[in-house]
Tab-separated table of C-alpha atoms and ligand atoms in Angstrom:
chain	number	residue	atom	x	y	z
F	1025	LEU	CA	-0.995	18.210	-21.705
F	1026	VAL	CA	-0.750	19.059	-18.038
F	1027	LEU	CA	0.800	16.357	-15.895
F	1028	LEU	CA	-0.616	16.447	-12.426
F	1029	MET	CA	2.060	15.513	-9.955
F	1030	PRO	CA	0.765	14.873	-6.478
F	1031	THR	CA	2.429	16.998	-3.863
F	1032	SER	CA	1.806	14.178	-1.450
F	1033	LEU	CA	0.167	10.753	-1.460
F	1034	ILE	CA	-0.172	8.887	1.834
F	1035	LEU	CA	-1.644	5.401	2.118
F	1036	TYR	CA	-2.730	4.055	5.516
F	1037	GLU	CA	-2.275	0.299	5.391
F	1038	LEU	CA	-3.132	-2.417	7.879
F	1039	ALA	CA	0.072	-3.762	9.448
F	1040	GLY	CA	0.855	-6.755	11.618
F	1041	ALA	CA	2.954	-6.939	14.766
F	1042	ASP	CA	5.805	-6.558	12.288
F	1043	PRO	CA	5.096	-3.103	10.823
F	1044	ASN	CA	6.426	-4.264	7.454
F	1045	LEU	CA	3.840	-7.040	7.218
F	1046	ARG	CA	1.044	-5.449	5.182
F	1047	PHE	CA	-1.596	-8.057	4.547
F	1048	SER	CA	-4.993	-6.381	4.061
F	1049	PRO	CA	-6.767	-7.588	0.894
F	1050	HIS	CA	-8.315	-4.178	0.329
F	1051	CYS	CA	-5.005	-2.346	0.827
F	1052	TRP	CA	-3.459	-4.710	-1.730
F	1053	LYS	CA	-6.057	-3.695	-4.293
F	1054	THR	CA	-5.001	-0.088	-3.735
F	1055	ARG	CA	-1.276	-0.859	-3.884
F	1056	MET	CA	-1.698	-2.581	-7.225
F	1057	ALA	CA	-3.864	0.311	-8.475
F	1058	LEU	CA	-1.204	2.853	-7.494
F	1059	ALA	CA	1.498	0.820	-9.247
F	1060	HIS	CA	-0.727	0.516	-12.325
F	1061	LYS	CA	-1.010	4.300	-12.408
F	1062	GLY	CA	2.749	4.653	-11.876
F	1063	LEU	CA	2.237	6.378	-8.531
F	1064	GLU	CA	4.115	6.033	-5.283
F	1065	ALA	CA	2.663	6.715	-1.880
F	1066	GLU	CA	4.148	7.016	1.563
F	1067	ARG	CA	2.786	3.837	3.152
F	1068	ARG	CA	1.910	4.324	6.814
F	1069	PRO	CA	1.383	1.270	9.021
F	1070	TRP	CA	-1.938	1.231	10.864
F	1071	ARG	CA	-3.346	-1.201	13.433
F	1072	PHE	CA	-6.984	-2.247	13.930
F	1073	THR	CA	-7.286	-0.372	17.213
F	1074	GLU	CA	-5.727	2.891	16.009
F	1075	LYS	CA	-9.129	4.252	14.989
F	1076	GLU	CA	-8.305	7.795	16.037
F	1077	ASP	CA	-5.384	7.945	13.587
F	1078	ILE	CA	-7.767	7.686	10.617
F	1079	ALA	CA	-10.748	9.460	12.223
F	1080	PHE	CA	-10.060	12.380	9.852
F	1081	SER	CA	-11.389	10.147	7.046
F	1082	GLY	CA	-14.791	9.952	8.731
F	1083	GLN	CA	-14.703	6.158	9.187
F	1084	GLY	CA	-12.576	3.419	10.744
F	1085	LEU	CA	-11.328	1.113	7.985
F	1086	VAL	CA	-8.260	1.054	5.754
F	1087	PRO	CA	-7.164	1.658	3.078
F	1088	VAL	CA	-7.299	5.423	3.425
F	1089	LEU	CA	-5.540	7.439	0.757
F	1090	VAL	CA	-4.676	11.034	1.498
F	1091	GLU	CA	-3.906	13.152	-1.514
F	1092	ASP	CA	-2.903	16.660	-0.582
F	1093	ASP	CA	-5.796	17.631	1.701
F	1094	GLU	CA	-8.312	15.076	0.487
F	1095	ALA	CA	-8.891	11.791	2.331
F	1096	VAL	CA	-10.481	8.960	0.350
F	1097	SER	CA	-11.522	5.731	2.041
F	1098	ASP	CA	-12.773	2.425	0.617
F	1099	SER	CA	-10.622	0.674	-1.964
F	1100	TRP	CA	-13.258	0.964	-4.697
F	1101	ARG	CA	-13.681	4.704	-4.150
F	1102	ILE	CA	-9.891	5.090	-4.127
F	1103	ALA	CA	-9.668	3.356	-7.516
F	1104	GLU	CA	-12.339	5.664	-8.920
F	1105	HIS	CA	-10.513	8.646	-7.433
F	1106	LEU	CA	-7.212	7.631	-9.038
F	1107	GLU	CA	-8.884	7.052	-12.406
F	1108	ARG	CA	-10.465	10.513	-12.282
F	1109	ARG	CA	-7.393	12.273	-10.961
F	1110	TYR	CA	-4.896	10.601	-13.322
F	1111	PRO	CA	-6.738	10.198	-16.630
F	1112	ASP	CA	-3.495	10.234	-18.631
F	1113	ALA	CA	-1.873	7.382	-16.704
F	1114	PRO	CA	-2.829	3.815	-17.741
F	1115	SER	CA	-6.533	3.260	-17.144
F	1116	LEU	CA	-7.626	1.010	-14.284
F	1117	PHE	CA	-10.872	0.064	-15.989
F	1118	GLY	CA	-10.415	0.415	-19.752
F	1119	ASP	CA	-13.628	2.342	-20.257
F	1120	GLU	CA	-16.941	3.079	-18.564
F	1121	SER	CA	-18.410	-0.349	-19.135
F	1122	GLY	CA	-15.126	-1.847	-17.956
F	1123	GLN	CA	-15.559	0.163	-14.775
F	1124	ALA	CA	-19.115	-1.110	-14.371
F	1125	VAL	CA	-18.059	-4.743	-14.849
F	1126	SER	CA	-15.118	-4.236	-12.450
F	1127	ARG	CA	-17.636	-3.215	-9.802
F	1128	PHE	CA	-19.182	-6.661	-10.103
F	1129	ILE	CA	-15.774	-8.351	-9.789
F	1130	ASN	CA	-15.011	-6.237	-6.720
F	1131	SER	CA	-18.352	-7.215	-5.174
F	1132	TRP	CA	-17.707	-10.875	-5.951
F	1133	ALA	CA	-14.237	-10.683	-4.419
F	1134	ASP	CA	-15.553	-9.006	-1.261
F	1135	SER	CA	-18.672	-11.123	-0.796
F	1136	VAL	CA	-17.475	-14.561	-1.970
F	1137	LEU	CA	-13.685	-14.724	-2.189
F	1138	VAL	CA	-12.775	-12.885	1.024
F	1139	PRO	CA	-15.201	-14.935	3.173
F	1140	ALA	CA	-14.067	-18.222	1.581
F	1141	ILE	CA	-10.383	-17.438	2.189
F	1142	SER	CA	-11.055	-16.203	5.694
F	1143	ARG	CA	-12.511	-19.617	6.591
F	1144	VAL	CA	-8.965	-20.929	5.985
F	1145	ILE	CA	-6.701	-18.165	7.327
F	1146	LEU	CA	-8.646	-16.310	10.043
F	1147	LEU	CA	-6.701	-17.824	12.928
F	1148	ASP	CA	-3.392	-17.211	11.117
F	1149	ILE	CA	-4.329	-13.538	10.895
F	1150	HIS	CA	-4.896	-13.473	14.627
F	1151	GLY	CA	-1.369	-14.825	14.926
F	1152	VAL	CA	0.331	-12.084	12.882
F	1153	ILE	CA	-1.467	-8.991	14.177
F	1154	HIS	CA	-0.147	-6.702	16.885
F	1155	GLU	CA	-0.741	-7.884	20.427
F	1156	LYS	CA	-2.761	-4.777	21.193
F	1157	ASP	CA	-5.184	-5.682	18.375
F	1158	ARG	CA	-5.802	-9.292	19.407
F	1159	ASP	CA	-8.728	-8.904	21.824
F	1160	TYR	CA	-10.540	-6.565	19.440
F	1161	PHE	CA	-9.915	-8.841	16.470
F	1162	ARG	CA	-11.018	-11.978	18.280
F	1163	SER	CA	-14.185	-10.504	19.745
F	1164	SER	CA	-15.275	-8.650	16.579
F	1165	ARG	CA	-14.665	-11.692	14.337
F	1166	GLU	CA	-16.149	-14.200	16.748
F	1167	GLN	CA	-19.260	-12.051	16.894
F	1168	ARG	CA	-19.348	-11.854	13.087
F	1169	TYR	CA	-19.033	-15.629	12.645
F	1170	GLY	CA	-20.947	-16.636	15.735
F	1171	MET	CA	-18.189	-19.050	16.728
F	1172	ARG	CA	-14.638	-19.197	18.064
F	1173	LEU	CA	-11.819	-18.372	15.645
F	1174	GLU	CA	-10.539	-21.914	16.160
F	1175	ASP	CA	-13.910	-23.278	15.006
F	1176	VAL	CA	-14.100	-20.978	11.968
F	1177	VAL	CA	-11.022	-22.708	10.522
F	1178	SER	CA	-11.382	-26.149	12.112
F	1179	ASP	CA	-12.110	-28.229	9.001
F	1180	ARG	CA	-9.356	-27.007	6.703
F	1181	ALA	CA	-9.807	-29.614	3.969
F	1182	ALA	CA	-13.532	-28.859	3.690
F	1183	ARG	CA	-12.937	-25.107	3.682
F	1184	LEU	CA	-10.279	-25.432	0.951
F	1185	ALA	CA	-12.746	-27.480	-1.082
F	1186	ASP	CA	-15.380	-24.740	-0.612
F	1187	LEU	CA	-12.856	-22.173	-1.803
F	1188	GLY	CA	-12.024	-24.305	-4.821
F	1189	ARG	CA	-15.706	-24.382	-5.784
F	1190	ALA	CA	-16.103	-20.633	-5.221
F	1191	LEU	CA	-13.236	-20.069	-7.666
F	1192	ALA	CA	-14.998	-21.891	-10.521
F	1193	PRO	CA	-16.026	-18.734	-12.458
F	1194	LEU	CA	-12.513	-17.299	-12.162
F	1195	ARG	CA	-10.918	-20.619	-13.134
F	1196	THR	CA	-13.157	-21.048	-16.180
F	1197	THR	CA	-12.326	-17.533	-17.335
F	1198	LEU	CA	-8.581	-17.937	-16.834
F	1199	ARG	CA	-8.533	-21.134	-18.878
F	1200	GLN	CA	-9.238	-18.910	-21.855
F	1201	GLN	CA	-7.383	-15.685	-21.109
F	1202	SER	CA	-4.369	-14.563	-19.109
F	1203	PHE	CA	-6.201	-12.027	-16.974
F	1204	ILE	CA	-9.771	-11.208	-15.956
F	1205	ALA	CA	-9.475	-8.082	-18.095
F	1206	GLY	CA	-8.023	-10.031	-21.050
F	1207	GLU	CA	-4.420	-9.862	-22.208
F	1208	ARG	CA	-3.371	-7.355	-19.558
F	1209	PRO	CA	-4.358	-6.916	-15.947
F	1210	LEU	CA	-6.704	-4.119	-14.949
F	1211	TYR	CA	-8.313	-3.200	-11.653
F	1212	ALA	CA	-10.739	-6.128	-11.883
F	1213	ASP	CA	-7.712	-8.425	-11.612
F	1214	TYR	CA	-6.400	-6.579	-8.565
F	1215	CYS	CA	-9.825	-6.936	-6.889
F	1216	ALA	CA	-9.492	-10.720	-7.031
F	1217	PHE	CA	-5.728	-10.727	-6.416
F	1218	GLY	CA	-5.901	-8.681	-3.188
F	1219	PRO	CA	-7.502	-11.521	-1.219
F	1220	PHE	CA	-4.756	-13.899	-2.392
F	1221	MET	CA	-2.111	-11.460	-1.154
F	1222	TRP	CA	-3.913	-11.379	2.184
F	1223	ALA	CA	-3.432	-15.151	2.426
F	1224	ARG	CA	0.134	-15.070	1.093
F	1225	CYS	CA	1.251	-12.435	3.595
F	1226	ALA	CA	-0.545	-13.712	6.692
F	1227	SER	CA	-0.616	-17.488	6.285
F	1228	THR	CA	1.612	-20.328	5.181
F	1229	THR	CA	-1.308	-22.391	3.846
F	1230	GLU	CA	-1.287	-22.874	0.077
F	1231	LEU	CA	-4.760	-22.216	-1.296
F	1232	LEU	CA	-4.277	-23.396	-4.867
F	1233	ALA	CA	-3.002	-26.437	-6.728
F	1234	ALA	CA	-0.094	-25.768	-9.071
F	1235	ASP	CA	-2.109	-26.934	-12.092
F	1236	ASP	CA	-4.964	-24.516	-11.368
F	1237	PRO	CA	-5.221	-21.690	-13.949
F	1238	VAL	CA	-5.867	-19.414	-10.963
F	1239	PHE	CA	-2.406	-20.357	-9.642
F	1240	THR	CA	-0.793	-19.336	-12.964
F	1241	TRP	CA	-2.744	-16.064	-13.000
F	1242	ARG	CA	-1.622	-15.362	-9.426
F	1243	GLU	CA	1.991	-15.988	-10.490
F	1244	ARG	CA	1.636	-13.414	-13.285
F	1245	LEU	CA	0.318	-10.826	-10.859
F	1246	LEU	CA	3.028	-11.616	-8.313
F	1247	ASP	CA	5.499	-10.726	-11.067
F	1248	ALA	CA	3.719	-7.545	-12.195
F	1249	PHE	CA	5.368	-4.174	-11.584
F	1250	GLU	CA	8.777	-5.775	-11.159
F	1251	GLY	CA	7.597	-8.230	-8.577
F	1252	LEU	CA	5.984	-5.678	-6.271
F	1253	ALA	CA	3.709	-8.300	-4.696
F	1254	ARG	CA	6.197	-11.187	-4.796
F	1255	SER	CA	8.801	-9.212	-2.892
F	1256	ALA	CA	6.393	-8.061	-0.173
F	1257	PRO	CA	7.161	-9.367	3.331
F	1258	THR	CA	5.201	-12.471	4.377
F	1259	THR	CA	4.900	-14.346	7.632
F	1260	GLN	CA	7.548	-17.025	7.898
F	1261	ALA	CA	6.875	-20.735	8.112
F	1262	ALA	CA	7.384	-21.924	11.676
W	195	GSH	N1	-14.987	-1.884	1.666
W	195	GSH	C1	-13.738	-1.522	2.288
W	195	GSH	C2	-13.361	-2.550	3.314
W	195	GSH	C3	-12.139	-2.146	4.100
W	195	GSH	C4	-11.846	-3.085	5.276
W	195	GSH	O1	-12.668	-3.922	5.671
W	195	GSH	N2	-10.636	-2.938	5.840
W	195	GSH	C5	-10.220	-3.740	6.963
W	195	GSH	C6	-8.820	-4.247	6.752
W	195	GSH	S1	-8.776	-5.456	5.460
W	195	GSH	C7	-10.195	-2.880	8.200
W	195	GSH	O2	-9.779	-1.739	8.145
W	195	GSH	N3	-10.644	-3.398	9.337
W	195	GSH	C8	-10.637	-2.667	10.546
W	195	GSH	C9	-11.573	-3.278	11.544
W	195	GSH	O3	-12.054	-4.379	11.292
W	195	GSH	O4	-11.778	-2.640	12.570
W	195	GSH	C10	-12.674	-1.378	1.201
W	195	GSH	O5	-12.831	-1.977	0.115
W	195	GSH	O6	-11.704	-0.642	1.384
């Protein structure tokens, strides 16, 4: 057995005005994946407009993981990289079919969960990011949504109800098992948990009712890895 110890692991993570506020949903997937594998990375804060600092990765989004001389971008590709590179550490997917099914969960999280949560917290995100990022964030998001940030989140009760409906498949599953992956969390769980950490870190709005099985599942993941996620800095209530 040869244990591969990384000589260096660096993770570029989206940060707020407060460099310790790390709220990106996709970076959270990667943080949980690293913890699952028992790995530690040097976590570098990165802002939306610091494109040149990650230009070496050939694209402009985080997370970017740099292992020795190799840069890997996209949270899904990072998870696959870690699984390949650290086969003897706990598996992120269970097996090949687990990996295939996790891809669906990741796609669901990115295409349904992230948009539904953003309709609640988008303006809060604008409030926590660095001042130098604000014009870029506002104009890029307003173009994406075709409306002002204020209008994206204007009907909070309706948007929370939409989110509640979008969570139905997750809720139904978690009525019957502790985690998406079964008795223990795997990467599929982190795919769905990342967007909740995004909301927890950047917003003070509670997305879930305390009697929702999704709430209980989120609590379990907040406690995982000795409370890694629970102890992460969040924006403070005004
Ligand atoms: N599919 C990518 C998405 C990454 C992504 O959208 N990252 C956001 C932060 S959450 C970002 O870097 N945004 C920079 C920008 O919008 O310019 C992944 O899963 O890693």
